[in-house]
Amino acid sequence: MKVFKFGGASVKDAPAMRNVASIISRYNGQPLLVVVSALGKTTNALEDIARAFFDKQADVAAEKIDALEKQHQAIAAELVGGNHPVLNELRKLFTHLRQVPELYRTGTFDFLYDQVVCMGELFSTHILSAYMQHIGLPVQWMDARNVIKTDAAYREAKINWPETRERVHDAVKPLLLKHIIVITQGFIGSTSSNHSTTLGREGSDFTAAVFSNILHAQEQVIWKDVPGVLNANPALFPDAVKIDQLPYEEAVEMTYYGAQVIHPKTIKPLQNKNIPLHVRSFIDSQQPGTLIGNFPLPQDIPPIIVFKKNQVLLNFSTRDFSFMAEESLGRIIDGFARLRIKTNIMQNAAISMSVCIDHNETKLGELIPFLEPHFNIRLEPNVEMLTIRHYNEKIVHELTRNRNIIITQKTPDTIQFVMKG
Ligand code: ASP
Ligand code: MG
């Protein structure tokens, strides 16, 4: 069987949905599970709605929900006509969305966020599945929350693998055997008490990998608006080139440092079962794309360039001139681990340590009071991280000349810089 994943850009409007259905229809008759994201910028709009609910700005929320509902209804009507039952289904989902603040009066912002934001994928998959049925394809819509079981770490829920495995086998296998195309949502799951959770922004790639792993997919395809994995972001580097084949390790490295082509968590579940990941273009769906798998590093691999903006550089120095030894290092690392802050670069000297992290107001607000009793802390906001894999002198010169470099770190295959923004 195969697992496909279509992101928000691929289902942003009615023509885009038709294109997705046409790609899927070419695989009709083969066992296939399709994971879909919310339409275009819906998740961002839902984030605003969650914030408005939490801040008790009912008018702001209502206005934004009305706009989203109109947009979804219009796309559905364009695809399946104004009398199709899916329009009523959408109406029910939007009614539910409007009731979220009453249904969940207590709870943290993160909890409320997940109850709101999970709706985007439910809307998009209902529309796509109705349209595919309408054109005669054998499809079954499935609520991913019934199978993807997670812990209760809202907004970054972790998969409960044993539970998920069992449910995926029970729910999906019989459908695949009948060659029914399963359409489900990325990014969402539910706790053991059936509250909705989300797996972290852009998490649909990872959902697809969870299904691929459990179902022993023969391949996973991520359909994107780029021709495959490029050596740099084409929006910043018009000369970016496509890479035909990449080893898993290389894909993990690039996504870890911030390449946005696939979600960093996607590779592990695939690598663990030796499942190839194919990144292909939904715009030019005949093109071969990039294959990620158990390959050696291509001899002619170009330098891979990843910029990560919106970074904060933290510098910790011991208050009493004691060395940055096990105890102080341990304390700093403990702070990061407790708050689940990912460190992008770390560098330590005799009595100080520098750490570059993604900017996150809330987490910084908790980290600083935790470490301040022990360290002098300097904070440099608005820095940028540049990572070049397989670098050469020329590219390093090109990308760093006239830049104010604060930190450099170098291994034989990777060079990294923290620079003023
Ligand atoms: N819709 C979610 C997001 O935009 C998940 C995804 O697209 O992968 O973050
Ligand atoms: Mg999305």
Coordinates of C-alpha atoms and ligand atoms in Angstrom, one line a residue:
M1 CA 0.0 0.0 0.0
K2 CA 1.0 3.6 -0.4
V3 CA 0.4 6.7 1.8
F4 CA -0.1 10.1 0.2
K5 CA 0.0 13.4 1.9
F6 CA -1.4 16.6 0.5
G7 CA -0.7 19.9 2.2
G8 CA -2.8 23.1 2.6
A9 CA -1.5 24.7 -0.7
S10 CA -2.6 21.6 -2.7
V11 CA -6.3 21.9 -1.5
K12 CA -6.6 25.7 -1.3
D13 CA -9.5 26.1 -3.6
A14 CA -11.9 24.1 -5.9
P15 CA -9.5 23.8 -8.9
A16 CA -6.7 22.7 -6.5
M17 CA -9.0 20.0 -5.0
R18 CA -9.9 18.8 -8.5
N19 CA -6.2 18.5 -9.3
V20 CA -5.6 16.5 -6.1
A21 CA -8.6 14.2 -7.0
S22 CA -7.2 13.7 -10.4
I23 CA -3.8 12.7 -9.1
I24 CA -5.4 10.2 -6.6
S25 CA -7.6 8.8 -9.3
R26 CA -4.6 7.5 -11.2
Y27 CA -3.9 5.2 -8.3
N28 CA -7.5 3.9 -8.0
G29 CA -7.5 0.2 -7.6
Q30 CA -4.3 0.1 -5.5
P31 CA -4.5 0.2 -1.7
L32 CA -4.1 3.9 -0.7
L33 CA -4.4 6.1 2.3
V34 CA -4.5 9.8 1.8
V35 CA -3.6 12.3 4.6
V36 CA -4.8 15.9 4.0
S37 CA -4.1 19.2 5.7
A38 CA -6.4 22.1 6.2
L39 CA -7.1 24.4 3.3
G40 CA -4.5 27.1 2.6
K41 CA -4.2 29.4 5.5
T42 CA -7.1 28.0 7.5
T43 CA -4.9 26.8 10.4
N44 CA -3.6 30.4 10.9
A45 CA -7.2 31.7 10.9
L46 CA -8.2 29.1 13.4
E47 CA -5.2 30.1 15.6
D48 CA -6.6 33.6 15.6
I49 CA -10.1 32.3 16.5
A50 CA -8.7 30.3 19.4
R51 CA -6.9 33.4 20.7
A52 CA -10.1 35.5 20.3
F53 CA -12.1 32.9 22.2
F54 CA -9.5 32.8 25.0
D55 CA -9.5 36.6 25.2
K56 CA -13.3 36.6 25.3
Q57 CA -13.5 38.6 22.1
A58 CA -16.6 36.9 20.8
D59 CA -17.2 39.4 18.0
V60 CA -13.7 38.9 16.6
A61 CA -14.1 35.2 16.7
A62 CA -17.6 35.2 15.2
E63 CA -16.5 37.4 12.2
K64 CA -13.5 35.1 11.5
I65 CA -15.6 32.0 11.7
D66 CA -18.2 33.4 9.3
A67 CA -15.5 34.2 6.8
L68 CA -14.1 30.7 7.0
E69 CA -17.5 29.1 6.7
K70 CA -18.3 31.1 3.6
Q71 CA -15.0 30.1 2.0
H72 CA -15.5 26.4 2.7
Q73 CA -19.1 26.4 1.7
A74 CA -18.3 28.1 -1.6
I75 CA -15.6 25.6 -2.4
A76 CA -17.8 22.7 -1.6
A77 CA -20.7 24.1 -3.6
E78 CA -18.4 24.7 -6.6
L79 CA -17.3 21.0 -6.5
V80 CA -20.4 19.1 -5.7
G81 CA -23.3 21.6 -6.1
G82 CA -25.4 23.4 -3.6
N83 CA -27.6 20.5 -2.5
H84 CA -25.0 18.0 -1.6
P85 CA -25.2 16.6 2.0
V86 CA -21.6 17.7 2.7
L87 CA -22.8 21.3 2.9
N88 CA -24.9 20.3 5.8
E89 CA -22.0 18.4 7.3
L90 CA -19.9 21.6 7.1
R91 CA -22.7 23.6 8.7
K92 CA -22.7 21.2 11.7
L93 CA -18.9 21.4 12.1
F94 CA -19.0 25.2 12.1
T95 CA -21.8 25.1 14.6
H96 CA -19.6 23.0 16.8
L97 CA -16.7 25.4 16.3
R98 CA -18.9 28.3 17.5
Q99 CA -19.8 26.3 20.6
V100 CA -16.3 25.4 21.7
P101 CA -16.0 28.1 24.4
E102 CA -19.2 27.0 26.0
L103 CA -18.3 23.3 25.8
Y104 CA -14.9 23.8 27.4
R105 CA -15.3 26.6 29.9
T106 CA -12.2 25.7 31.9
G107 CA -8.8 24.7 30.6
T108 CA -5.6 26.2 29.4
F109 CA -5.1 28.1 26.2
D110 CA -3.3 25.1 24.7
F111 CA -6.2 22.9 25.4
L112 CA -8.7 25.3 23.9
Y113 CA -6.3 25.8 20.9
D114 CA -6.4 22.1 20.0
Q115 CA -10.2 21.9 20.3
V116 CA -10.5 24.8 17.8
V117 CA -7.5 24.2 15.5
C118 CA -8.3 20.6 14.8
M119 CA -11.4 21.6 12.9
G120 CA -9.5 22.8 9.8
E121 CA -8.5 19.3 8.7
L122 CA -12.1 18.0 9.4
F123 CA -13.4 20.7 7.0
S124 CA -10.9 20.0 4.2
T125 CA -11.2 16.2 4.3
H126 CA -15.0 16.3 4.2
I127 CA -15.0 18.4 1.1
L128 CA -12.3 16.4 -0.7
S129 CA -13.9 13.1 0.2
A130 CA -17.4 14.3 -0.9
Y131 CA -16.0 15.5 -4.2
M132 CA -14.1 12.2 -4.9
Q133 CA -17.3 10.3 -4.2
H134 CA -19.2 12.6 -6.5
I135 CA -16.8 11.8 -9.4
G136 CA -17.2 8.1 -8.7
L137 CA -14.1 7.1 -6.7
P138 CA -14.4 4.5 -4.0
V139 CA -13.5 6.6 -0.9
Q140 CA -14.1 6.4 2.8
W141 CA -13.7 9.4 5.1
M142 CA -12.0 8.6 8.4
D143 CA -11.7 10.7 11.5
A144 CA -8.0 10.5 12.4
R145 CA -8.9 11.3 16.0
N146 CA -10.4 7.8 16.3
V147 CA -7.1 6.1 15.4
I148 CA -4.2 8.5 16.2
K149 CA -4.1 8.3 20.0
T150 CA -1.8 10.7 21.9
D151 CA -0.9 12.0 25.3
A152 CA -2.4 15.2 26.6
A153 CA 0.5 17.5 25.7
Y154 CA -1.8 19.9 23.8
R155 CA -0.3 21.6 20.8
E156 CA 2.6 19.1 20.7
A157 CA 1.0 15.8 21.5
K158 CA 3.1 12.6 21.4
I159 CA 1.8 9.5 19.7
N160 CA 0.7 6.6 21.9
W161 CA 2.1 4.0 19.5
P162 CA 0.7 0.7 20.9
E163 CA -2.8 2.1 21.0
T164 CA -2.5 3.8 17.6
R165 CA -1.1 0.7 16.0
E166 CA -4.0 -1.4 17.2
R167 CA -6.6 1.1 16.0
V168 CA -5.0 1.7 12.6
H169 CA -4.9 -2.0 12.0
D170 CA -8.6 -2.4 12.9
A171 CA -9.9 0.6 11.1
V172 CA -7.8 0.9 8.0
K173 CA -6.8 -2.6 7.0
P174 CA -10.3 -3.9 6.0
L175 CA -10.8 -0.8 3.8
L176 CA -7.5 -1.2 2.1
L177 CA -8.3 -4.9 1.4
K178 CA -11.4 -3.8 -0.4
H179 CA -9.4 -1.2 -2.3
I180 CA -11.3 1.7 -0.8
I181 CA -9.3 4.9 -0.8
V182 CA -9.1 6.2 2.8
I183 CA -9.2 9.9 3.2
T184 CA -8.1 11.2 6.6
Q185 CA -6.6 14.2 8.4
G186 CA -3.1 15.1 9.2
F187 CA -1.9 16.9 12.3
I188 CA -4.7 15.8 14.7
G189 CA -5.3 13.0 17.2
S190 CA -7.0 12.5 20.5
T191 CA -6.2 11.7 24.1
S192 CA -7.4 8.6 26.0
S193 CA -10.4 10.8 27.2
N194 CA -11.1 11.7 23.6
H195 CA -10.2 15.3 23.7
S196 CA -8.7 16.5 20.4
T197 CA -5.0 17.1 20.2
T198 CA -2.6 18.5 17.6
L199 CA 0.9 17.3 16.8
G200 CA 2.6 20.6 16.2
R201 CA 2.4 23.0 13.2
E202 CA 3.0 21.4 9.8
G203 CA 2.5 18.0 11.5
S204 CA 0.6 16.3 8.7
D205 CA 3.8 14.9 7.1
F206 CA 4.4 13.2 10.4
T207 CA 0.9 11.8 10.6
A208 CA 1.4 10.3 7.2
A209 CA 4.6 8.7 8.4
V210 CA 2.8 7.2 11.4
F211 CA 0.4 5.5 9.1
S212 CA 3.2 4.4 6.7
N213 CA 5.1 2.9 9.6
I214 CA 2.1 1.0 11.0
L215 CA 0.8 -0.2 7.7
H216 CA 4.3 -1.0 6.3
A217 CA 3.7 1.2 3.3
Q218 CA 5.7 0.5 0.2
E219 CA 6.2 4.2 -0.1
Q220 CA 5.0 7.5 1.2
V221 CA 4.5 10.4 -1.2
I222 CA 4.4 14.0 0.0
W223 CA 2.9 16.1 -2.8
K224 CA 4.2 19.7 -2.7
D225 CA 4.3 22.9 -4.7
V226 CA 8.0 22.5 -5.4
P227 CA 9.6 19.9 -7.8
G228 CA 11.1 18.0 -4.9
V229 CA 13.8 18.6 -2.3
L230 CA 15.9 21.6 -3.4
N231 CA 19.4 22.5 -2.0
A232 CA 18.0 25.9 -0.8
N233 CA 14.7 27.7 -0.4
P234 CA 13.8 28.8 -4.0
A235 CA 12.1 31.9 -2.7
L236 CA 15.5 33.1 -1.5
F237 CA 17.7 31.4 -4.0
P238 CA 16.3 31.4 -7.5
D239 CA 19.2 29.1 -8.7
A240 CA 18.3 26.4 -6.2
V241 CA 18.6 22.9 -7.7
K242 CA 16.6 19.8 -7.2
I243 CA 18.3 16.8 -5.6
D244 CA 17.2 13.4 -7.1
Q245 CA 18.1 11.1 -4.3
L246 CA 18.8 11.7 -0.6
P247 CA 19.8 9.4 2.2
Y248 CA 17.5 9.5 5.3
E249 CA 20.4 10.9 7.4
E250 CA 20.8 13.9 5.1
A251 CA 17.0 14.6 5.1
V252 CA 17.0 14.5 8.9
E253 CA 19.9 16.9 9.1
M254 CA 18.5 19.4 6.7
T255 CA 15.0 19.4 8.3
Y256 CA 16.5 19.6 11.8
Y257 CA 18.4 22.7 10.9
G258 CA 15.2 24.3 9.6
A259 CA 14.7 23.3 5.9
Q260 CA 10.9 23.5 5.6
V261 CA 10.4 21.0 2.9
I262 CA 9.3 18.2 5.2
H263 CA 8.5 18.1 8.9
P264 CA 11.6 17.0 10.9
K265 CA 9.7 14.2 12.7
T266 CA 8.7 12.5 9.5
I267 CA 11.9 10.6 8.7
K268 CA 12.2 8.4 11.8
P269 CA 9.0 6.3 11.4
L270 CA 9.9 5.8 7.8
Q271 CA 13.6 5.0 8.2
N272 CA 12.7 2.5 11.0
K273 CA 10.7 0.4 8.5
N274 CA 12.9 1.3 5.5
I275 CA 10.0 3.0 3.7
P276 CA 11.1 5.4 0.9
L277 CA 9.8 8.9 1.1
H278 CA 9.0 10.4 -2.3
V279 CA 8.6 14.2 -2.5
R280 CA 6.8 15.2 -5.7
S281 CA 5.1 18.2 -7.3
F282 CA 1.3 18.3 -7.4
I283 CA 1.6 21.0 -10.0
D284 CA 3.8 19.0 -12.3
S285 CA 2.7 15.5 -11.2
Q286 CA 4.5 13.6 -14.0
Q287 CA 8.0 14.8 -12.7
P288 CA 10.1 12.3 -10.8
G289 CA 10.6 14.5 -7.7
T290 CA 13.1 13.5 -4.9
L291 CA 13.4 10.0 -3.4
I292 CA 14.6 9.8 0.2
G293 CA 15.7 6.4 1.4
N294 CA 18.5 4.1 2.2
F295 CA 20.9 5.6 -0.3
P296 CA 24.5 6.6 -0.2
L297 CA 25.2 10.4 -0.3
P298 CA 25.3 11.4 -4.0
Q299 CA 28.9 12.2 -5.1
D300 CA 27.8 15.5 -6.6
I301 CA 25.6 16.7 -3.8
P302 CA 25.5 20.5 -4.0
P303 CA 25.9 22.6 -0.8
I304 CA 22.7 22.5 1.1
I305 CA 21.7 25.9 2.5
V306 CA 19.3 26.5 5.3
F307 CA 18.4 29.8 6.8
K308 CA 16.5 29.9 10.1
K309 CA 15.2 33.3 11.1
N310 CA 13.6 34.5 14.2
Q311 CA 16.2 33.1 16.5
V312 CA 17.3 34.3 20.0
L313 CA 20.9 33.9 21.2
L314 CA 21.2 33.3 24.9
N315 CA 24.4 33.6 26.8
F316 CA 24.8 32.2 30.3
S317 CA 27.8 32.9 32.4
T318 CA 28.4 31.6 35.9
R319 CA 28.0 34.3 38.5
D320 CA 31.1 33.4 40.6
F321 CA 33.6 32.7 37.8
S322 CA 33.2 28.9 38.3
F323 CA 33.8 26.8 35.2
M324 CA 31.1 25.8 32.9
A325 CA 31.5 22.2 34.2
E326 CA 29.1 19.3 34.7
E327 CA 26.9 21.0 37.3
S328 CA 26.3 24.2 35.6
L329 CA 25.9 22.6 32.2
G330 CA 23.5 20.1 33.7
R331 CA 21.4 22.9 35.2
I332 CA 21.1 24.7 31.9
I333 CA 20.2 21.6 29.9
D334 CA 17.7 20.7 32.6
G335 CA 16.0 24.1 32.1
F336 CA 15.8 23.4 28.3
A337 CA 14.5 19.9 28.8
R338 CA 11.8 20.9 31.4
L339 CA 10.4 23.6 29.1
R340 CA 10.8 21.4 26.0
I341 CA 13.0 24.0 24.2
K342 CA 14.9 22.7 21.3
T343 CA 18.5 24.1 21.1
N344 CA 19.6 24.9 17.6
I345 CA 23.3 25.6 18.4
M346 CA 25.2 25.3 21.6
Q347 CA 28.7 26.5 22.3
N348 CA 30.5 26.6 25.6
A349 CA 33.6 28.4 26.9
A350 CA 35.4 28.4 30.2
I351 CA 32.7 30.2 32.2
S352 CA 30.0 30.8 29.7
M353 CA 27.7 29.1 27.3
S354 CA 25.8 30.3 24.3
V355 CA 22.6 28.7 23.0
C356 CA 20.6 29.6 20.0
I357 CA 16.8 28.8 20.1
D358 CA 13.6 29.6 18.2
H359 CA 12.0 32.8 19.5
N360 CA 9.2 31.9 21.8
E361 CA 8.0 34.6 24.3
T362 CA 6.2 32.2 26.6
K363 CA 9.0 29.7 27.0
L364 CA 11.7 32.4 27.4
G365 CA 9.5 33.9 30.1
E366 CA 9.8 30.7 32.0
L367 CA 13.3 29.7 31.2
I368 CA 14.9 33.0 32.4
P369 CA 13.5 33.0 36.0
F370 CA 14.5 29.3 36.3
L371 CA 18.2 30.0 35.4
E372 CA 18.7 33.6 36.6
P373 CA 19.5 32.6 40.2
H374 CA 22.6 30.8 38.9
F375 CA 23.8 32.7 35.8
N376 CA 24.2 36.1 34.3
I377 CA 22.0 35.9 31.2
R378 CA 22.5 38.0 28.1
L379 CA 19.9 37.8 25.4
E380 CA 20.4 38.8 21.8
P381 CA 17.0 38.8 20.0
N382 CA 16.5 38.8 16.2
V383 CA 19.4 36.7 15.1
E384 CA 19.5 34.4 12.2
M385 CA 21.0 30.9 11.9
L386 CA 22.7 29.8 8.6
T387 CA 23.6 26.1 8.1
I388 CA 25.5 24.9 5.1
R389 CA 26.0 21.2 4.6
H390 CA 28.7 20.1 2.2
Y391 CA 30.1 23.6 2.2
N392 CA 32.9 25.0 0.2
E393 CA 34.9 28.2 0.6
K394 CA 33.1 30.0 -2.2
I395 CA 29.6 29.5 -0.9
V396 CA 30.6 30.3 2.6
H397 CA 32.2 33.6 1.4
E398 CA 29.1 34.4 -0.7
L399 CA 26.7 33.9 2.1
T400 CA 28.6 35.5 5.0
R401 CA 30.4 38.4 3.4
N402 CA 29.3 41.7 5.0
R403 CA 27.4 39.9 7.7
N404 CA 27.9 40.4 11.4
I405 CA 28.8 36.9 12.6
I406 CA 28.4 36.1 16.3
I407 CA 29.1 32.4 16.4
T408 CA 30.7 29.9 14.0
Q409 CA 30.6 26.2 14.4
K410 CA 32.2 23.8 11.9
T411 CA 32.5 20.1 11.4
P412 CA 33.9 18.4 8.2
D413 CA 30.4 18.4 6.6
T414 CA 28.5 21.2 8.3
I415 CA 29.2 24.8 8.9
Q416 CA 26.9 27.0 11.0
F417 CA 26.7 30.7 11.7
V418 CA 24.7 32.8 14.0
M419 CA 24.4 36.2 12.5
K420 CA 22.7 39.5 13.3
G421 CA 19.4 39.7 11.5
Ligands
ASP1 N1 -2.7 22.5 8.9 C1 -1.6 22.3 9.9 C2 -0.7 23.5 9.8 O1 -0.9 24.3 8.9 C3 -0.9 21.0 9.7 C4 -0.2 20.9 8.3 O2 -0.4 21.6 7.4 O3 0.7 20.0 8.2 O4 0.2 23.6 10.5
MG2 MG -1.1 23.5 6.7

